[in-house]
Amino acid sequence: MKRSYWVIVAVVFLVGLDWFIRAPDSRSRQLTDVIETQGSAKLKSYPYQFRVMKVDGKTAFISTPRNVEVPAFKALAVLYPEIDTMNANDPAFIAVQTLLGEVQAEARSIVLSQPGIDDVRWELDREWLAAHYIDVPQE
């Protein structure tokens, strides 16, 4: 009986610790809420939801499913599985690649318009990529 009690306590502690380590601060949550509320219909309906991962001074770090290490075609293959993302000349691929750039720029401008934020940096969303079976380079 006592052993199972301590196992339960340890599991609850570890879950709480994991939540604490990964939970964004209140400023990050507030900025993410601003993206969700002020975003256009295009941004709100986009299959990837941008979020502020952290704020360091006057710089907000926004999640992104792409960067130089993980090209856009890998994320777009998950977001739009019906499109041939391996054909860079496919008009549908060009359209969704352009759309990704547009919604990413909109999320950036919304965050930059907030008081106390002077810069935005993009941070690769490693959790989202891993959850969608995309190889993520080591940090």
mmCIF file of C-alpha atoms in Angstrom:
data_model
loop_
_atom_site.group_PDB
_atom_site.id
_atom_site.type_symbol
_atom_site.label_atom_id
_atom_site.label_comp_id
_atom_site.label_asym_id
_atom_site.label_seq_id
_atom_site.Cartn_x
_atom_site.Cartn_y
_atom_site.Cartn_z
ATOM 1 C CA MET A 1 0.000 0.000 0.000
ATOM 2 C CA LYS A 2 2.697 2.497 0.968
ATOM 3 C CA ARG A 3 4.750 1.690 -2.099
ATOM 4 C CA SER A 4 1.874 2.401 -4.505
ATOM 5 C CA TYR A 5 1.177 5.634 -2.629
ATOM 6 C CA TRP A 6 4.752 6.832 -3.190
ATOM 7 C CA VAL A 7 4.648 5.793 -6.841
ATOM 8 C CA ILE A 8 1.516 7.884 -7.322
ATOM 9 C CA VAL A 9 3.097 10.835 -5.499
ATOM 10 C CA ALA A 10 6.237 10.534 -7.650
ATOM 11 C CA VAL A 11 4.218 10.408 -10.882
ATOM 12 C CA VAL A 12 2.155 13.446 -9.882
ATOM 13 C CA PHE A 13 5.357 15.296 -8.953
ATOM 14 C CA LEU A 14 7.008 14.451 -12.274
ATOM 15 C CA VAL A 15 3.942 15.513 -14.267
ATOM 16 C CA GLY A 16 3.852 18.794 -12.344
ATOM 17 C CA LEU A 17 7.562 19.348 -12.853
ATOM 18 C CA ASP A 18 7.243 18.658 -16.588
ATOM 19 C CA TRP A 19 4.353 21.120 -16.833
ATOM 20 C CA PHE A 20 6.329 23.767 -14.919
ATOM 21 C CA ILE A 21 9.387 23.370 -17.138
ATOM 22 C CA ARG A 22 7.421 23.521 -20.389
ATOM 23 C CA ALA A 23 4.741 26.041 -19.411
ATOM 24 C CA PRO A 24 5.260 29.389 -21.071
ATOM 25 C CA ASP A 25 5.344 32.431 -18.872
ATOM 26 C CA SER A 26 2.297 34.671 -18.559
ATOM 27 C CA ARG A 27 3.657 37.214 -21.058
ATOM 28 C CA SER A 28 4.108 34.466 -23.668
ATOM 29 C CA ARG A 29 0.584 33.199 -23.049
ATOM 30 C CA GLN A 30 -0.790 36.745 -23.337
ATOM 31 C CA LEU A 31 0.999 37.322 -26.653
ATOM 32 C CA THR A 32 -0.195 33.965 -27.976
ATOM 33 C CA ASP A 33 -3.750 34.964 -27.029
ATOM 34 C CA VAL A 34 -3.270 38.217 -28.968
ATOM 35 C CA ILE A 35 -2.237 36.248 -32.071
ATOM 36 C CA GLU A 36 -5.363 34.102 -31.689
ATOM 37 C CA THR A 37 -7.751 37.015 -31.157
ATOM 38 C CA GLN A 38 -6.322 39.649 -33.512
ATOM 39 C CA GLY A 39 -5.386 37.311 -36.336
ATOM 40 C CA SER A 40 -7.249 37.382 -39.623
ATOM 41 C CA ALA A 41 -9.561 34.560 -40.598
ATOM 42 C CA LYS A 42 -6.715 33.237 -42.742
ATOM 43 C CA LEU A 43 -4.355 33.086 -39.761
ATOM 44 C CA LYS A 44 -6.990 31.636 -37.421
ATOM 45 C CA SER A 45 -7.864 28.865 -39.843
ATOM 46 C CA TYR A 46 -4.279 27.998 -40.748
ATOM 47 C CA PRO A 47 -3.521 24.369 -39.831
ATOM 48 C CA TYR A 48 -0.383 25.330 -37.850
ATOM 49 C CA GLN A 49 -0.977 27.585 -34.860
ATOM 50 C CA PHE A 50 1.846 30.021 -34.180
ATOM 51 C CA ARG A 51 2.544 30.697 -30.517
ATOM 52 C CA VAL A 52 4.968 32.753 -28.498
ATOM 53 C CA MET A 53 7.308 30.300 -26.847
ATOM 54 C CA LYS A 54 9.127 32.787 -24.632
ATOM 55 C CA VAL A 55 9.879 36.450 -24.164
ATOM 56 C CA ASP A 56 13.406 37.573 -23.384
ATOM 57 C CA GLY A 57 13.556 41.284 -22.633
ATOM 58 C CA LYS A 58 11.923 42.983 -25.603
ATOM 59 C CA THR A 59 12.297 39.975 -27.911
ATOM 60 C CA ALA A 60 9.493 37.485 -28.488
ATOM 61 C CA PHE A 61 10.338 34.011 -29.766
ATOM 62 C CA ILE A 62 7.553 32.657 -31.965
ATOM 63 C CA SER A 63 7.221 29.016 -32.939
ATOM 64 C CA THR A 64 7.681 28.026 -36.562
ATOM 65 C CA PRO A 65 7.481 24.671 -38.338
ATOM 66 C CA ARG A 66 10.325 25.602 -40.701
ATOM 67 C CA ASN A 67 13.800 27.088 -40.826
ATOM 68 C CA VAL A 68 17.044 26.446 -42.696
ATOM 69 C CA GLU A 69 17.459 23.092 -40.921
ATOM 70 C CA VAL A 70 13.889 21.947 -41.617
ATOM 71 C CA PRO A 71 12.761 23.204 -45.016
ATOM 72 C CA ALA A 72 9.212 24.369 -45.553
ATOM 73 C CA PHE A 73 8.332 21.448 -47.824
ATOM 74 C CA LYS A 74 8.610 19.017 -44.884
ATOM 75 C CA ALA A 75 6.123 20.925 -42.737
ATOM 76 C CA LEU A 76 3.871 21.647 -45.703
ATOM 77 C CA ALA A 77 3.733 17.929 -46.504
ATOM 78 C CA VAL A 78 2.130 17.417 -43.075
ATOM 79 C CA LEU A 79 -0.114 20.474 -43.262
ATOM 80 C CA TYR A 80 -1.257 19.737 -46.823
ATOM 81 C CA PRO A 81 -0.792 16.011 -47.494
ATOM 82 C CA GLU A 82 -2.729 16.219 -50.761
ATOM 83 C CA ILE A 83 -0.096 18.484 -52.350
ATOM 84 C CA ASP A 84 3.079 17.269 -54.062
ATOM 85 C CA THR A 85 5.592 19.171 -51.950
ATOM 86 C CA MET A 86 8.512 17.520 -53.728
ATOM 87 C CA ASN A 87 7.683 19.400 -56.928
ATOM 88 C CA ALA A 88 8.812 22.975 -56.354
ATOM 89 C CA ASN A 89 7.124 24.044 -59.599
ATOM 90 C CA ASP A 90 3.690 22.707 -58.644
ATOM 91 C CA PRO A 91 1.335 25.734 -58.499
ATOM 92 C CA ALA A 92 -0.433 24.250 -55.459
ATOM 93 C CA PHE A 93 2.883 23.908 -53.625
ATOM 94 C CA ILE A 94 3.854 27.463 -54.512
ATOM 95 C CA ALA A 95 0.470 28.686 -53.234
ATOM 96 C CA VAL A 96 0.726 26.954 -49.844
ATOM 97 C CA GLN A 97 4.344 28.029 -49.470
ATOM 98 C CA THR A 98 3.276 31.621 -50.113
ATOM 99 C CA LEU A 99 0.390 31.244 -47.662
ATOM 100 C CA LEU A 100 2.771 29.992 -44.958
ATOM 101 C CA GLY A 101 4.910 33.081 -45.465
ATOM 102 C CA GLU A 102 1.863 35.345 -45.282
ATOM 103 C CA VAL A 103 0.448 33.919 -42.053
ATOM 104 C CA GLN A 104 3.898 33.813 -40.491
ATOM 105 C CA ALA A 105 4.413 37.486 -41.369
ATOM 106 C CA GLU A 106 0.986 38.333 -39.936
ATOM 107 C CA ALA A 107 1.753 36.568 -36.642
ATOM 108 C CA ARG A 108 5.051 38.459 -36.483
ATOM 109 C CA SER A 109 3.441 41.845 -37.093
ATOM 110 C CA ILE A 110 0.757 41.207 -34.468
ATOM 111 C CA VAL A 111 3.378 40.411 -31.848
ATOM 112 C CA LEU A 112 5.580 43.347 -32.867
ATOM 113 C CA SER A 113 2.622 45.712 -32.446
ATOM 114 C CA GLN A 114 2.368 44.831 -28.751
ATOM 115 C CA PRO A 115 3.830 47.150 -26.102
ATOM 116 C CA GLY A 116 7.265 46.147 -24.883
ATOM 117 C CA ILE A 117 8.109 43.990 -27.909
ATOM 118 C CA ASP A 118 10.744 45.393 -30.269
ATOM 119 C CA ASP A 119 11.958 42.238 -31.982
ATOM 120 C CA VAL A 120 10.705 38.818 -33.031
ATOM 121 C CA ARG A 121 12.828 35.750 -33.511
ATOM 122 C CA TRP A 122 11.649 32.450 -34.886
ATOM 123 C CA GLU A 123 12.185 29.298 -32.882
ATOM 124 C CA LEU A 124 11.810 25.916 -34.511
ATOM 125 C CA ASP A 125 8.832 24.060 -33.049
ATOM 126 C CA ARG A 126 10.687 20.830 -32.332
ATOM 127 C CA GLU A 127 7.796 19.271 -30.413
ATOM 128 C CA TRP A 128 5.326 19.799 -33.263
ATOM 129 C CA LEU A 129 7.802 18.459 -35.811
ATOM 130 C CA ALA A 130 8.616 15.387 -33.718
ATOM 131 C CA ALA A 131 4.905 14.760 -33.105
ATOM 132 C CA HIS A 132 4.450 14.692 -36.894
ATOM 133 C CA TYR A 133 7.401 12.342 -37.460
ATOM 134 C CA ILE A 134 9.660 14.933 -39.013
ATOM 135 C CA ASP A 135 13.356 14.493 -38.232
ATOM 136 C CA VAL A 136 14.451 17.328 -35.993
ATOM 137 C CA PRO A 137 18.097 18.360 -35.938
ATOM 138 C CA GLN A 138 19.801 18.439 -32.551
ATOM 139 C CA GLU A 139 20.070 21.833 -30.885
#
